[in-house]
């Protein structure tokens, strides 16, 4: 019985080794040794192919390929180049200008027990980013789900400092009632292009009916504050590890940290 089981395993393994391999598909082309499908769920969603990436040329050189490795592909982030090993050296296939990650809303405070105090929001992003090209447009939902702009835009100022990893935060503090105490949206807008970088809201999702976010549906951050339960000096904050908004998760109840990376957050 043991011999039979081992024999069956060897036969199955041998068959798999000479068969075509499919990732995201169970019917790879018989003319390929590997086929990667852009959709594994019938077209409900799609994905792309990411070649191996290294940050610097020094890291690329640590691979130390030889002649037999001709055809090896790698993307070097520092120079923005997809490179091919020709058996002797790395040759550029194509090079691109690598975009700088967009800034994002990193912290919000709008309500607390008693008189509102310390209201404001914080922006995070790559150190040196000039915030003078950005503004925050506030949207009031008034409980209806449809939002109109509230007051004049808040023009941001200053440059994001380096807090040790090439990223940093910069806060904009507001007077009491600077932010609405119920469903409100915040549209982060790049002035030079008019593009809405983010359209976030708290306590509800909103549809903007005018202004730069007109027609857009806000992202409800899923946490909120209250004038009966939220302690003074706390805020809504992003936590987690990463270098762009989608890497983090909103939390509530933490001590406000405007102008510094949040507790439980690593931006790298």
Coordinates of C-alpha atoms in Angstrom, one line a residue:
X1 CA 0.0 0.0 0.0
X2 CA 2.8 2.4 0.9
X3 CA 4.6 1.6 -2.4
X4 CA 1.4 2.2 -4.3
X5 CA 0.8 5.6 -2.7
X6 CA 4.4 6.8 -3.4
X7 CA 4.1 5.6 -7.0
X8 CA 0.8 7.5 -7.5
X9 CA 2.4 10.7 -6.0
X10 CA 5.4 10.5 -8.3
X11 CA 3.1 10.0 -11.4
X12 CA 0.9 12.9 -10.4
X13 CA 3.9 15.2 -9.7
X14 CA 5.5 14.2 -13.0
X15 CA 2.3 15.0 -14.9
X16 CA 2.0 18.4 -13.3
X17 CA 5.6 19.2 -14.2
X18 CA 5.0 18.7 -17.9
X19 CA 1.6 20.4 -18.0
X20 CA 0.8 24.0 -18.7
X21 CA 0.5 26.2 -15.6
X22 CA -2.3 28.6 -15.1
X23 CA -2.7 31.4 -12.5
X24 CA -6.2 32.7 -12.4
X25 CA -7.3 30.1 -15.0
X26 CA -7.8 26.4 -15.1
X27 CA -7.5 26.3 -18.9
X28 CA -4.1 27.7 -19.8
X29 CA -3.1 27.8 -23.4
X30 CA -1.5 24.6 -24.6
X31 CA 1.0 26.6 -26.4
X32 CA 2.4 28.3 -23.2
X33 CA 4.1 26.9 -20.2
X34 CA 2.5 29.7 -18.0
X35 CA -0.6 31.8 -18.5
X36 CA -1.7 34.4 -16.0
X37 CA -5.3 35.5 -16.3
X38 CA -6.2 39.2 -15.6
X39 CA -9.5 38.0 -14.1
X40 CA -10.1 34.9 -11.9
X41 CA -13.8 35.6 -11.2
X42 CA -15.4 35.8 -14.7
X43 CA -14.7 39.5 -15.2
X44 CA -16.1 40.9 -12.0
X45 CA -12.7 42.3 -11.2
X46 CA -9.3 42.5 -12.9
X47 CA -5.7 42.7 -11.9
X48 CA -2.3 43.3 -13.6
X49 CA 1.1 41.7 -13.5
X50 CA 3.8 43.2 -11.3
X51 CA 7.3 42.2 -12.1
X52 CA 9.8 41.9 -9.3
X53 CA 10.7 45.3 -7.9
X54 CA 13.7 46.7 -6.1
X55 CA 14.1 50.2 -4.6
X56 CA 17.7 51.0 -5.8
X57 CA 20.4 49.9 -8.2
X58 CA 22.4 48.7 -5.3
X59 CA 19.7 46.2 -4.4
X60 CA 19.4 45.2 -8.1
X61 CA 23.1 44.4 -8.2
X62 CA 22.7 42.1 -5.2
X63 CA 20.9 39.7 -7.5
X64 CA 24.2 39.0 -9.3
X65 CA 22.8 37.2 -12.4
X66 CA 25.0 35.1 -14.7
X67 CA 25.0 34.4 -18.4
X68 CA 22.4 31.6 -18.0
X69 CA 20.0 34.1 -16.5
X70 CA 19.6 36.0 -19.8
X71 CA 16.0 37.3 -20.1
X72 CA 15.5 38.0 -16.4
X73 CA 13.2 41.0 -15.8
X74 CA 13.2 43.5 -12.9
X75 CA 11.8 47.0 -12.2
X76 CA 14.1 49.5 -10.5
X77 CA 12.0 52.0 -8.6
X78 CA 14.8 54.6 -8.1
X79 CA 15.2 55.2 -11.8
X80 CA 11.7 54.1 -12.9
X81 CA 13.1 51.5 -15.4
X82 CA 11.9 48.0 -16.4
X83 CA 15.2 46.2 -17.2
X84 CA 16.2 43.0 -18.9
X85 CA 19.4 41.0 -18.2
X86 CA 21.1 40.4 -21.5
X87 CA 23.6 37.9 -20.1
X88 CA 26.2 40.5 -19.4
X89 CA 24.5 43.7 -18.1
X90 CA 21.1 45.2 -17.4
X91 CA 19.4 46.9 -20.4
X92 CA 16.5 49.3 -20.1
X93 CA 13.3 48.1 -21.8
X94 CA 11.4 51.2 -20.9
X95 CA 11.6 53.9 -18.3
X96 CA 8.8 56.0 -16.8
X97 CA 8.6 59.0 -14.4
X98 CA 7.5 57.4 -11.2
X99 CA 4.6 59.4 -9.7
X100 CA 4.8 60.7 -6.1
X101 CA 2.2 59.1 -3.8
X102 CA -0.7 61.5 -3.3
X103 CA -1.3 63.1 0.1
X104 CA -4.2 62.0 2.2
X105 CA -6.4 63.0 5.1
X106 CA -4.7 61.3 8.1
X107 CA -6.6 62.6 11.2
X108 CA -9.9 64.5 12.0
X109 CA -11.5 66.0 15.1
X110 CA -14.9 67.6 15.0
X111 CA -16.9 66.8 18.2
X112 CA -16.4 66.1 21.9
X113 CA -18.1 66.2 25.3
X114 CA -19.0 69.8 26.2
X115 CA -17.7 72.7 24.1
X116 CA -15.9 71.6 21.0
X117 CA -12.2 72.2 21.2
X118 CA -9.2 71.3 19.1
X119 CA -11.1 70.8 15.9
X120 CA -9.2 70.3 12.7
X121 CA -7.7 67.8 10.2
X122 CA -4.3 66.6 9.3
X123 CA -2.7 65.8 6.0
X124 CA 0.0 63.2 5.5
X125 CA 2.3 62.5 2.5
X126 CA 5.8 62.7 1.1
X127 CA 8.1 65.1 2.8
X128 CA 8.5 68.4 1.0
X129 CA 5.1 68.4 -0.6
X130 CA 3.8 71.9 -1.1
X131 CA 0.4 72.1 0.4
X132 CA -0.2 75.6 -1.0
X133 CA -1.5 73.9 -4.1
X134 CA -4.3 72.2 -2.1
X135 CA -7.5 73.2 -0.4
X136 CA -10.2 71.5 1.7
X137 CA -13.8 71.9 0.6
X138 CA -16.4 71.1 3.3
X139 CA -19.7 69.5 2.4
X140 CA -22.8 69.5 4.5
X141 CA -25.1 66.5 4.2
X142 CA -27.8 67.7 6.6
X143 CA -29.0 64.2 7.0
X144 CA -30.3 63.9 3.5
X145 CA -27.4 62.1 1.8
X146 CA -27.0 65.0 -0.7
X147 CA -24.3 67.4 0.2
X148 CA -23.8 71.1 -0.7
X149 CA -20.6 73.1 0.1
X150 CA -20.4 74.8 3.5
X151 CA -18.6 78.1 3.6
X152 CA -15.4 79.0 1.6
X153 CA -12.7 76.5 0.9
X154 CA -9.9 76.1 3.4
X155 CA -6.7 76.9 1.6
X156 CA -3.8 74.7 2.9
X157 CA -0.3 76.2 3.5
X158 CA 3.2 75.0 4.2
X159 CA 5.4 72.1 3.3
X160 CA 5.1 68.6 4.7
X161 CA 8.1 68.0 7.0
X162 CA 10.2 64.9 7.1
X163 CA 9.4 62.9 10.2
X164 CA 12.2 60.4 9.7
X165 CA 11.1 58.2 6.8
X166 CA 10.7 60.6 3.9
X167 CA 7.1 61.2 4.9
X168 CA 5.4 63.5 7.4
X169 CA 2.2 65.2 8.5
X170 CA 0.9 68.8 8.7
X171 CA -2.2 69.8 10.6
X172 CA -4.8 72.6 10.0
X173 CA -6.5 73.6 13.2
X174 CA -9.9 75.2 13.2
X175 CA -12.0 77.2 15.6
X176 CA -15.0 75.6 17.4
X177 CA -17.6 74.5 14.9
X178 CA -15.0 74.7 12.1
X179 CA -16.2 71.2 11.2
X180 CA -19.9 70.2 11.3
X181 CA -21.0 67.9 14.2
X182 CA -23.0 65.5 12.0
X183 CA -22.7 64.1 8.5
X184 CA -20.1 66.2 6.8
X185 CA -17.9 65.6 3.8
X186 CA -14.3 66.7 3.3
X187 CA -13.1 67.0 -0.3
X188 CA -9.3 67.4 -0.6
X189 CA -8.7 69.2 -3.9
X190 CA -5.6 70.0 -5.9
X191 CA -6.0 73.6 -7.0
X192 CA -3.7 73.5 -10.1
X193 CA -5.7 70.6 -11.7
X194 CA -9.0 70.8 -9.9
X195 CA -8.8 67.1 -9.2
X196 CA -10.5 65.8 -6.0
X197 CA -7.8 63.7 -4.3
X198 CA -10.2 62.4 -1.6
X199 CA -13.8 62.8 -0.7
X200 CA -14.3 61.5 2.8
X201 CA -17.3 61.8 5.1
X202 CA -18.2 60.8 8.6
X203 CA -21.6 59.6 10.0
X204 CA -23.0 59.0 6.5
X205 CA -22.1 58.7 2.8
X206 CA -22.8 61.8 0.8
X207 CA -23.4 62.7 -2.8
X208 CA -22.0 66.1 -3.7
X209 CA -24.4 68.3 -5.6
X210 CA -22.1 71.2 -6.4
X211 CA -18.4 72.3 -6.1
X212 CA -15.4 70.3 -7.2
X213 CA -16.8 67.0 -6.0
X214 CA -20.1 67.4 -7.8
X215 CA -21.6 64.0 -8.6
X216 CA -19.1 62.1 -6.4
X217 CA -20.1 59.7 -3.6
X218 CA -18.1 60.2 -0.5
X219 CA -16.2 57.4 1.3
X220 CA -17.8 57.0 4.8
X221 CA -14.7 56.5 7.1
X222 CA -16.9 54.3 9.4
X223 CA -16.0 56.0 12.7
X224 CA -17.4 59.1 14.3
X225 CA -17.4 61.4 17.4
X226 CA -20.2 62.4 19.8
X227 CA -20.9 65.3 22.2
X228 CA -21.8 62.7 24.8
X229 CA -19.1 60.1 24.6
X230 CA -16.0 61.5 22.9
X231 CA -13.4 62.7 25.4
X232 CA -11.8 66.1 24.9
X233 CA -8.3 65.8 23.3
X234 CA -9.0 62.7 21.2
X235 CA -9.5 62.4 17.4
X236 CA -10.2 60.0 14.5
X237 CA -7.0 58.6 13.2
X238 CA -5.5 56.3 10.7
X239 CA -3.4 53.4 12.0
X240 CA -1.4 50.7 10.3
X241 CA 1.8 50.5 8.2
X242 CA 2.3 51.8 4.6
X243 CA 2.9 54.8 2.4
X244 CA -0.5 55.6 1.0
X245 CA -4.1 56.0 2.2
X246 CA -5.3 52.5 1.4
X247 CA -2.7 51.0 3.6
X248 CA -4.4 52.3 6.8
X249 CA -7.6 51.9 8.8
X250 CA -9.6 54.6 10.7
X251 CA -9.9 54.3 14.5
X252 CA -11.4 56.4 17.2
X253 CA -10.6 57.3 20.8
X254 CA -6.9 57.9 20.5
X255 CA -5.2 61.0 21.9
X256 CA -5.0 63.7 19.2
X257 CA -1.6 63.8 17.5
X258 CA -2.0 66.7 15.1
X259 CA 1.3 67.4 13.4
X260 CA 2.8 64.0 14.2
X261 CA 2.4 60.4 13.0
X262 CA -0.5 58.8 14.8
X263 CA 0.0 56.2 17.6
X264 CA -0.1 52.8 15.9
X265 CA 0.9 54.2 12.5
X266 CA 4.1 53.7 10.6
X267 CA 4.5 55.6 7.3
X268 CA 7.5 54.3 5.3

